[in-house]
Coordinates of C-alpha atoms in Angstrom, one line a residue:
M1 CA 191.9 122.7 198.0
Q2 CA 193.0 119.4 196.4
Q3 CA 189.7 117.9 197.4
L4 CA 187.8 120.8 196.0
S5 CA 189.6 120.5 192.8
L6 CA 188.7 116.8 192.6
L7 CA 185.1 117.8 192.9
K8 CA 185.3 120.4 190.2
E9 CA 187.1 118.1 187.9
G10 CA 184.1 115.8 187.6
L11 CA 183.5 113.9 190.8
L12 CA 180.1 115.5 191.2
S13 CA 179.7 116.2 187.5
S14 CA 176.5 115.5 185.7
P15 CA 176.1 112.7 183.2
A16 CA 176.8 113.5 179.5
G17 CA 174.5 116.1 178.2
E18 CA 173.3 117.5 181.5
A19 CA 176.0 120.2 181.7
Q20 CA 175.1 121.3 178.2
R21 CA 171.5 121.5 179.1
E22 CA 172.3 123.7 182.1
E23 CA 174.5 126.0 180.1
G24 CA 172.7 129.1 179.1
K25 CA 169.5 127.8 180.5
V26 CA 167.5 129.8 183.0
R27 CA 166.3 127.3 185.6
Q28 CA 162.8 127.7 186.9
T29 CA 163.3 129.0 190.4
V30 CA 161.2 130.0 193.3
P31 CA 157.6 131.2 192.8
A32 CA 156.6 134.8 193.3
L33 CA 155.8 135.6 196.9
E34 CA 152.1 135.6 196.4
R35 CA 152.1 132.1 194.8
T36 CA 151.3 129.2 197.1
E37 CA 150.5 126.4 194.6
P38 CA 152.7 123.3 194.7
I39 CA 156.0 123.6 192.8
V40 CA 155.8 120.9 190.2
T41 CA 159.2 121.3 188.6
E42 CA 161.9 118.6 189.0
L43 CA 163.4 119.7 192.3
M44 CA 165.6 116.6 192.7
E45 CA 167.4 117.6 189.5
Q46 CA 168.3 120.9 191.1
V47 CA 169.4 119.1 194.3
V48 CA 171.9 116.9 192.5
E49 CA 173.0 119.6 190.1
R50 CA 176.8 119.9 190.1
G51 CA 177.1 123.6 191.3
N52 CA 174.6 123.0 194.1
L53 CA 176.5 120.0 195.3
I54 CA 179.8 121.8 195.3
R55 CA 178.3 124.6 197.4
A56 CA 176.8 122.0 199.7
W57 CA 180.2 120.2 200.0
K58 CA 181.9 123.5 200.9
R59 CA 179.4 124.2 203.6
V60 CA 179.7 120.7 205.1
R61 CA 183.5 120.9 205.0
A62 CA 183.4 124.3 206.7
N63 CA 181.1 123.1 209.4
K64 CA 183.3 120.1 210.0
G65 CA 181.5 118.1 212.7
S66 CA 182.0 114.6 214.0
P67 CA 181.5 111.4 212.0
G68 CA 178.2 109.6 212.0
I69 CA 177.6 105.9 212.7
D70 CA 179.8 104.8 209.8
G71 CA 182.9 106.7 211.1
M72 CA 183.4 108.5 207.9
T73 CA 185.0 112.0 208.3
V74 CA 184.7 115.0 206.1
D75 CA 188.1 114.4 204.7
D76 CA 187.1 110.8 203.8
L77 CA 184.1 112.0 201.8
T78 CA 185.8 112.9 198.6
G79 CA 187.4 109.5 198.0
Y80 CA 184.1 107.8 198.8
L81 CA 182.1 110.0 196.4
K82 CA 184.6 109.4 193.6
E83 CA 183.7 105.8 193.6
N84 CA 180.1 105.9 194.7
W85 CA 178.5 109.1 193.6
P86 CA 177.0 107.9 190.3
R87 CA 175.1 105.2 192.2
I88 CA 174.0 107.6 194.9
R89 CA 172.9 110.2 192.4
E90 CA 170.8 107.6 190.5
E91 CA 169.1 106.5 193.7
L92 CA 168.2 110.1 194.5
L93 CA 166.8 110.7 191.1
K94 CA 164.7 107.5 191.3
G95 CA 163.5 108.3 194.8
E96 CA 165.2 105.1 196.1
Y97 CA 167.9 106.6 198.4
Q98 CA 167.9 105.4 202.0
P99 CA 169.6 107.5 204.6
Q100 CA 171.5 105.8 207.4
P101 CA 170.5 106.1 211.1
V102 CA 171.9 109.1 213.1
K103 CA 174.3 108.8 215.9
E104 CA 172.9 110.0 219.3
V105 CA 175.1 112.5 221.1
M106 CA 174.1 114.1 224.5
I107 CA 175.5 117.6 225.2
P108 CA 175.0 119.7 228.3
K109 CA 172.5 122.6 228.0
A110 CA 173.5 126.1 229.2
G111 CA 170.6 126.2 231.6
G112 CA 171.3 122.7 233.0
G113 CA 170.3 119.2 231.8
T114 CA 171.3 117.7 228.5
R115 CA 170.3 118.2 224.8
R116 CA 170.0 115.2 222.5
L117 CA 171.7 115.6 219.1
G118 CA 171.4 113.3 216.2
I119 CA 174.5 113.3 214.0
P120 CA 173.9 112.1 210.4
T121 CA 176.7 110.5 208.4
V122 CA 178.8 113.0 206.5
L123 CA 177.2 111.8 203.2
D124 CA 173.7 112.4 204.6
R125 CA 174.8 115.8 205.8
L126 CA 176.0 116.6 202.2
I127 CA 172.6 115.5 200.7
Q128 CA 170.6 117.3 203.4
Q129 CA 172.6 120.5 202.7
A130 CA 172.0 120.2 199.0
I131 CA 168.3 119.8 199.6
L132 CA 168.3 122.7 202.1
Q133 CA 169.9 125.0 199.5
V134 CA 167.1 124.3 197.0
L135 CA 164.2 124.5 199.5
D136 CA 165.6 127.5 201.3
S137 CA 165.3 129.7 198.2
I138 CA 161.6 128.6 197.9
Y139 CA 160.5 129.0 201.5
D140 CA 162.7 131.8 203.0
P141 CA 161.2 134.7 201.0
T142 CA 157.7 133.8 202.2
F143 CA 158.6 133.5 205.9
S144 CA 157.4 136.1 208.4
K145 CA 159.6 139.1 209.0
R146 CA 159.3 138.4 212.7
S147 CA 161.0 135.0 212.4
Y148 CA 164.7 135.4 213.1
A149 CA 166.4 132.0 213.6
F150 CA 168.2 129.9 211.0
R151 CA 167.8 132.4 208.2
R152 CA 170.2 134.3 206.0
H153 CA 170.8 137.9 207.1
R154 CA 168.8 137.4 210.3
R155 CA 170.1 136.9 213.8
A156 CA 169.1 137.0 217.4
H157 CA 170.2 140.7 217.8
Q158 CA 167.5 141.8 215.4
A159 CA 164.9 140.0 217.4
V160 CA 166.0 141.6 220.6
E161 CA 166.1 145.1 219.0
Q162 CA 162.6 144.6 217.5
A163 CA 161.3 143.5 221.0
K164 CA 162.7 146.7 222.4
R165 CA 160.8 148.8 219.8
Y166 CA 157.6 147.1 220.8
I167 CA 158.1 147.8 224.4
A168 CA 159.0 151.4 223.7
E169 CA 155.6 151.7 221.8
G170 CA 153.8 150.8 225.1
Y171 CA 153.5 147.0 224.7
E172 CA 155.0 146.3 228.1
W173 CA 153.5 142.9 228.8
V174 CA 155.1 139.9 227.2
V175 CA 153.6 136.5 226.5
D176 CA 156.8 134.4 226.7
L177 CA 156.2 131.1 225.0
D178 CA 158.6 128.1 225.2
L179 CA 157.6 125.0 223.3
E180 CA 158.1 121.8 225.2
K181 CA 160.9 119.6 223.7
F182 CA 160.1 121.1 220.3
F183 CA 162.6 119.3 218.2
D184 CA 161.7 116.0 219.8
R185 CA 158.0 116.5 219.3
V186 CA 157.7 117.6 215.7
N187 CA 154.8 115.7 214.1
H188 CA 156.0 114.1 210.9
D189 CA 152.7 113.9 209.2
I190 CA 151.9 117.6 209.8
T191 CA 155.4 118.6 208.7
M192 CA 155.1 116.5 205.5
G193 CA 151.7 118.0 204.9
R194 CA 153.1 121.5 205.0
L195 CA 155.9 120.5 202.6
A196 CA 153.5 118.9 200.2
E197 CA 151.6 122.2 199.9
R198 CA 154.6 123.7 198.1
I199 CA 156.6 120.8 196.7
G200 CA 155.3 118.7 193.9
D201 CA 158.4 116.5 193.5
K202 CA 157.5 113.2 195.3
R203 CA 161.2 112.1 195.3
V204 CA 162.2 115.1 197.5
L205 CA 159.2 114.5 199.8
R206 CA 160.1 110.9 200.1
V207 CA 163.7 111.4 201.0
I208 CA 162.8 114.1 203.6
R209 CA 160.4 111.8 205.3
R210 CA 163.1 109.1 205.4
Y211 CA 165.4 111.6 207.0
L212 CA 162.7 112.4 209.6
Q213 CA 162.2 108.7 210.3
A214 CA 165.8 107.6 210.1
G215 CA 166.5 105.6 213.3
V216 CA 168.8 106.7 216.1
M217 CA 171.8 104.5 217.0
V218 CA 171.9 104.1 220.8
N219 CA 174.5 101.8 222.3
G220 CA 174.8 99.9 219.0
V221 CA 171.0 99.4 218.7
V222 CA 168.9 101.3 216.1
Q223 CA 165.8 102.8 217.7
E224 CA 162.9 103.8 215.4
R225 CA 161.6 107.4 215.5
W226 CA 158.1 108.4 214.7
E227 CA 158.2 112.0 215.8
G228 CA 160.8 114.7 216.1
T229 CA 163.5 116.0 213.8
P230 CA 167.0 115.3 215.0
Q231 CA 169.1 118.4 215.9
G232 CA 172.4 118.1 214.2
G233 CA 171.3 117.7 210.6
P234 CA 171.3 120.7 208.1
L235 CA 167.6 120.2 207.3
S236 CA 166.2 120.4 210.8
P237 CA 166.3 124.2 211.2
L238 CA 164.5 124.7 207.9
L239 CA 161.8 122.1 208.7
S240 CA 161.2 123.8 212.1
N241 CA 160.7 127.1 210.4
I242 CA 158.4 125.6 207.9
L243 CA 156.3 124.1 210.6
L244 CA 156.3 127.2 212.9
D245 CA 155.6 129.5 210.0
E246 CA 151.9 128.6 210.5
L247 CA 152.2 130.0 214.0
D248 CA 153.8 133.2 212.6
K249 CA 151.0 133.6 210.0
E250 CA 148.4 133.1 212.7
L251 CA 149.9 135.7 214.9
E252 CA 150.1 138.1 211.9
R253 CA 146.5 137.4 211.0
R254 CA 145.5 138.4 214.5
G255 CA 147.6 141.6 214.3
H256 CA 149.9 140.7 217.2
R257 CA 153.3 142.2 217.7
F258 CA 155.8 139.3 218.2
C259 CA 159.3 138.0 217.7
R260 CA 160.1 134.3 217.2
Y261 CA 163.5 132.7 217.4
A262 CA 163.3 129.0 216.7
D263 CA 161.0 127.6 219.4
D264 CA 161.1 130.8 221.6
A265 CA 158.3 133.3 220.8
N266 CA 157.5 136.5 222.6
I267 CA 154.2 138.3 221.9
Y268 CA 153.9 141.9 223.2
V269 CA 150.6 143.2 224.5
K270 CA 149.4 146.2 226.6
S271 CA 147.9 144.5 229.6
K272 CA 148.1 141.3 231.7
R273 CA 144.5 140.4 230.9
A274 CA 145.2 140.6 227.2
G275 CA 148.4 138.6 227.7
E276 CA 146.5 135.8 229.5
R277 CA 143.9 135.7 226.8
V278 CA 146.5 135.5 224.1
F279 CA 148.4 132.8 226.0
A280 CA 145.3 130.6 226.3
S281 CA 144.3 131.0 222.6
I282 CA 147.8 130.4 221.2
E283 CA 148.2 127.3 223.5
E284 CA 145.0 125.9 222.0
F285 CA 146.1 126.7 218.5
L286 CA 149.5 125.0 218.9
L287 CA 148.0 121.9 220.4
K288 CA 145.2 121.5 217.8
R289 CA 146.9 122.6 214.6
L290 CA 150.5 121.6 215.2
K291 CA 150.3 119.0 218.0
L292 CA 152.8 121.0 220.0
R293 CA 152.7 121.8 223.7
I294 CA 153.8 124.8 225.6
N295 CA 156.3 124.3 228.5
R296 CA 154.4 126.0 231.3
E297 CA 157.4 126.0 233.6
K298 CA 159.4 128.1 231.2
S299 CA 156.5 130.2 229.8
A300 CA 154.6 133.1 231.4
V301 CA 152.7 136.3 231.0
A302 CA 154.8 139.0 232.7
R303 CA 156.1 142.6 232.6
Y304 CA 158.9 142.9 230.0
H305 CA 161.6 143.6 232.6
D306 CA 160.8 140.3 234.5
R307 CA 161.5 138.1 231.5
G308 CA 164.6 137.4 229.4
F309 CA 164.7 136.9 225.6
L310 CA 167.6 135.1 224.0
G311 CA 169.9 135.9 227.0
F312 CA 169.0 139.6 226.9
G313 CA 166.7 141.6 229.1
F314 CA 165.5 145.2 229.4
T315 CA 165.9 147.8 232.1
S316 CA 162.9 149.3 233.8
G317 CA 162.5 153.0 234.5
K318 CA 162.4 156.0 232.2
T319 CA 165.2 154.9 229.9
L320 CA 164.7 151.6 228.2
K321 CA 168.0 149.8 227.6
I322 CA 169.1 146.3 226.5
K323 CA 170.9 144.5 229.3
V324 CA 172.3 141.0 230.0
T325 CA 170.0 138.8 232.2
E326 CA 171.0 137.6 235.6
K327 CA 170.8 134.0 234.3
S328 CA 173.2 134.8 231.5
L329 CA 175.6 136.5 233.9
D330 CA 175.5 133.4 236.2
R331 CA 176.3 131.2 233.3
F332 CA 179.1 133.5 232.3
K333 CA 180.6 133.3 235.8
D334 CA 180.3 129.6 235.9
K335 CA 182.3 129.3 232.7
V336 CA 185.0 131.7 234.0
R337 CA 185.2 129.8 237.3
D338 CA 185.8 126.6 235.4
I339 CA 188.6 128.2 233.3
T340 CA 190.3 129.8 236.3
R341 CA 189.9 126.9 238.6
R342 CA 192.9 126.8 240.9
S343 CA 193.4 123.1 240.8
R344 CA 193.7 122.7 237.0
G345 CA 197.5 122.4 237.0
V346 CA 198.0 124.7 234.0
S347 CA 200.0 127.9 233.5
L348 CA 198.6 131.4 233.8
L349 CA 199.3 132.0 230.1
Q350 CA 197.1 129.0 229.2
V351 CA 194.3 130.2 231.4
I352 CA 194.4 133.7 229.9
Q353 CA 194.4 132.2 226.3
E354 CA 191.3 130.2 227.1
L355 CA 189.7 133.2 228.7
R356 CA 190.5 135.3 225.6
E357 CA 188.7 132.8 223.3
F358 CA 185.7 132.6 225.6
L359 CA 185.4 136.3 226.2
R360 CA 185.7 137.1 222.5
G361 CA 182.8 134.9 221.7
W362 CA 180.7 136.1 224.6
I363 CA 181.1 139.8 224.0
G364 CA 180.5 139.2 220.2
Y365 CA 177.1 137.9 221.1
F366 CA 176.2 140.4 223.8
R367 CA 177.7 143.4 222.0
I368 CA 174.3 145.0 221.6
L369 CA 173.9 145.5 225.4
E370 CA 173.4 149.1 226.4
T371 CA 174.6 148.9 230.1
P372 CA 178.4 148.7 229.7
S373 CA 178.9 149.3 233.4
V374 CA 178.2 145.6 234.0
L375 CA 181.3 144.8 231.8
Q376 CA 183.5 146.9 234.0
D377 CA 182.3 145.0 237.0
L378 CA 182.9 141.7 235.3
D379 CA 186.4 142.7 234.3
G380 CA 187.2 143.5 237.9
W381 CA 185.8 140.1 239.0
I382 CA 187.7 138.3 236.3
R383 CA 191.0 139.9 237.3
R384 CA 190.4 139.0 240.9
R385 CA 189.9 135.4 239.7
L386 CA 193.3 135.6 238.0
R387 CA 194.9 137.1 241.1
C388 CA 193.5 134.2 243.0
F389 CA 194.9 131.8 240.5
V390 CA 198.4 133.3 240.9
A391 CA 198.1 133.4 244.7
K392 CA 197.3 129.7 244.7
Q393 CA 200.6 129.1 242.8
W394 CA 202.5 131.1 245.4
I395 CA 200.7 129.7 248.5
N396 CA 203.0 126.7 249.2
S397 CA 206.0 128.9 250.2
C398 CA 206.1 132.1 252.2
H399 CA 209.6 132.8 250.7
T400 CA 208.3 132.4 247.1
R401 CA 205.3 134.6 247.8
F402 CA 207.6 137.3 249.3
K403 CA 210.1 137.1 246.5
N404 CA 207.5 137.4 243.8
L405 CA 205.8 140.3 245.4
I406 CA 209.1 142.2 245.8
R407 CA 209.8 141.5 242.1
L408 CA 206.5 142.9 241.1
G409 CA 207.0 146.2 242.9
V410 CA 205.5 145.6 246.4
N411 CA 207.5 147.2 249.3
D412 CA 209.1 145.0 252.0
D413 CA 206.5 145.6 254.7
Q414 CA 203.5 144.8 252.5
A415 CA 205.2 141.8 251.0
R416 CA 206.0 140.4 254.5
M417 CA 202.4 140.9 255.5
V418 CA 201.1 138.9 252.6
A419 CA 203.8 136.3 252.9
A420 CA 202.9 135.6 256.5
S421 CA 199.2 135.7 256.0
R422 CA 197.2 132.5 256.7
K423 CA 194.4 133.7 254.4
G424 CA 193.3 131.6 251.5
P425 CA 193.9 132.5 247.8
W426 CA 190.5 134.2 247.3
A427 CA 191.0 136.4 250.4
L428 CA 194.6 137.2 249.4
S429 CA 193.4 138.2 245.9
N430 CA 191.6 141.1 247.3
M431 CA 194.4 142.5 249.4
K432 CA 196.1 145.7 248.4
P433 CA 199.6 144.3 247.9
L434 CA 198.4 141.7 245.3
K435 CA 196.5 144.5 243.5
I436 CA 199.7 146.5 243.4
A437 CA 201.7 143.5 242.1
L438 CA 199.1 142.0 239.7
T439 CA 197.8 145.2 238.0
N440 CA 195.7 145.5 234.9
R441 CA 198.9 146.2 233.0
F442 CA 200.4 143.0 234.3
F443 CA 197.6 140.9 233.0
A444 CA 197.4 142.9 229.7
G445 CA 201.1 142.0 229.3
K446 CA 200.2 138.3 229.5
G447 CA 197.6 138.8 226.8
F448 CA 194.4 139.4 228.8
I449 CA 191.9 141.8 227.1
G450 CA 189.0 142.9 229.2
L451 CA 185.3 142.8 228.1
L452 CA 184.9 146.6 228.3
H453 CA 187.8 147.2 226.0
Q454 CA 186.5 144.6 223.5
Y455 CA 183.0 146.1 223.7
Q456 CA 184.3 149.6 222.9
A457 CA 186.4 148.2 220.1
L458 CA 183.3 146.5 218.6
G459 CA 181.4 149.8 218.9
K460 CA 184.0 151.6 216.9
A461 CA 184.2 148.9 214.3
T462 CA 180.4 149.1 213.7

């Protein structure tokens, strides 16, 4: 709050006279939806306007994030701006601002492999966010209704529900498109060309191109970049939507039923033959117009129930329902196995706390599934993992195992049977005495909340 008050007290204030000019003045805003001519108003003035910068700073602070190559944290930013903002603002207004290179960070992908992120400095994140807020109000109203990623009031759930409606209408074949290394292959010239069609402020265009071409710091060496938009900066999602909006408009022009979420696009047709024809023509369109390639290993023409979309799938048969794909379930179980790994050397309470955080986020995303029986099965499997974790803690001593089982309500004969068993923890976890001792109520008392319970609570909340 203290930092925010510093900003409001004048750290990001405009020079003398600007505030007065803004007072009572209705700024020229976005064009009407049907207009496509370049916007010739002074957009950079809107970018550096005090209110816009304060909103950008709040967003950057809320997102936190790690420092860029200069080591500056979000908390350090206020003091830096207090001394340097007048100079930075003047450079932006003159079109002279030079972004710093991004820091390369490799993170594991859910499906295996790694994803390359480019982390801008916190100052560049602030400036990018300020630019994003101005451009988003220009572009978002004109984007396709079937584009769901990185947009206000739109989310993956809406894309999945729309896909279900298409299937219910009889469009049971899906052209599942995955763009090959999309963020690494974005063509700078094409992207800037699309921006220039709507933006007349050369200063804004210039700084965006500099962000696209800002080098990547790898092992202390700056590597130049001539294609791609680094994931990790606030502008990248909007630039991806601006570029792929041409694909959306082409699909709309052809009358296709489709859903696009970032670089994943599903087109729904009524036959395999139609799907193969659409696949071939869209592949050609992407290559010629946008210089983008389709990843053929991840793309296909198939029946809807043979493909997943954003982690969800659909049941076959008379009743069409949204489900969780097998791949998503496998990833889920891998994460739970990691949390409940018996060799971690942590307490049961800590394991349950980590599980709670993971399960809350997981069910929050998959809350639109319509096959809740899978959650009951997962809950049973998770509790067995927890029983296995406890059994491992007891395994070193027959006396300890016997004493704990008696304490938890198991009779003498059953407790002796388990205490004398040579079975491993996983086998023990499925034996009746451990199920009697380590009941659902026992784990609930330790803070465990099952997926099915959370799913039902979310349903009541909505």
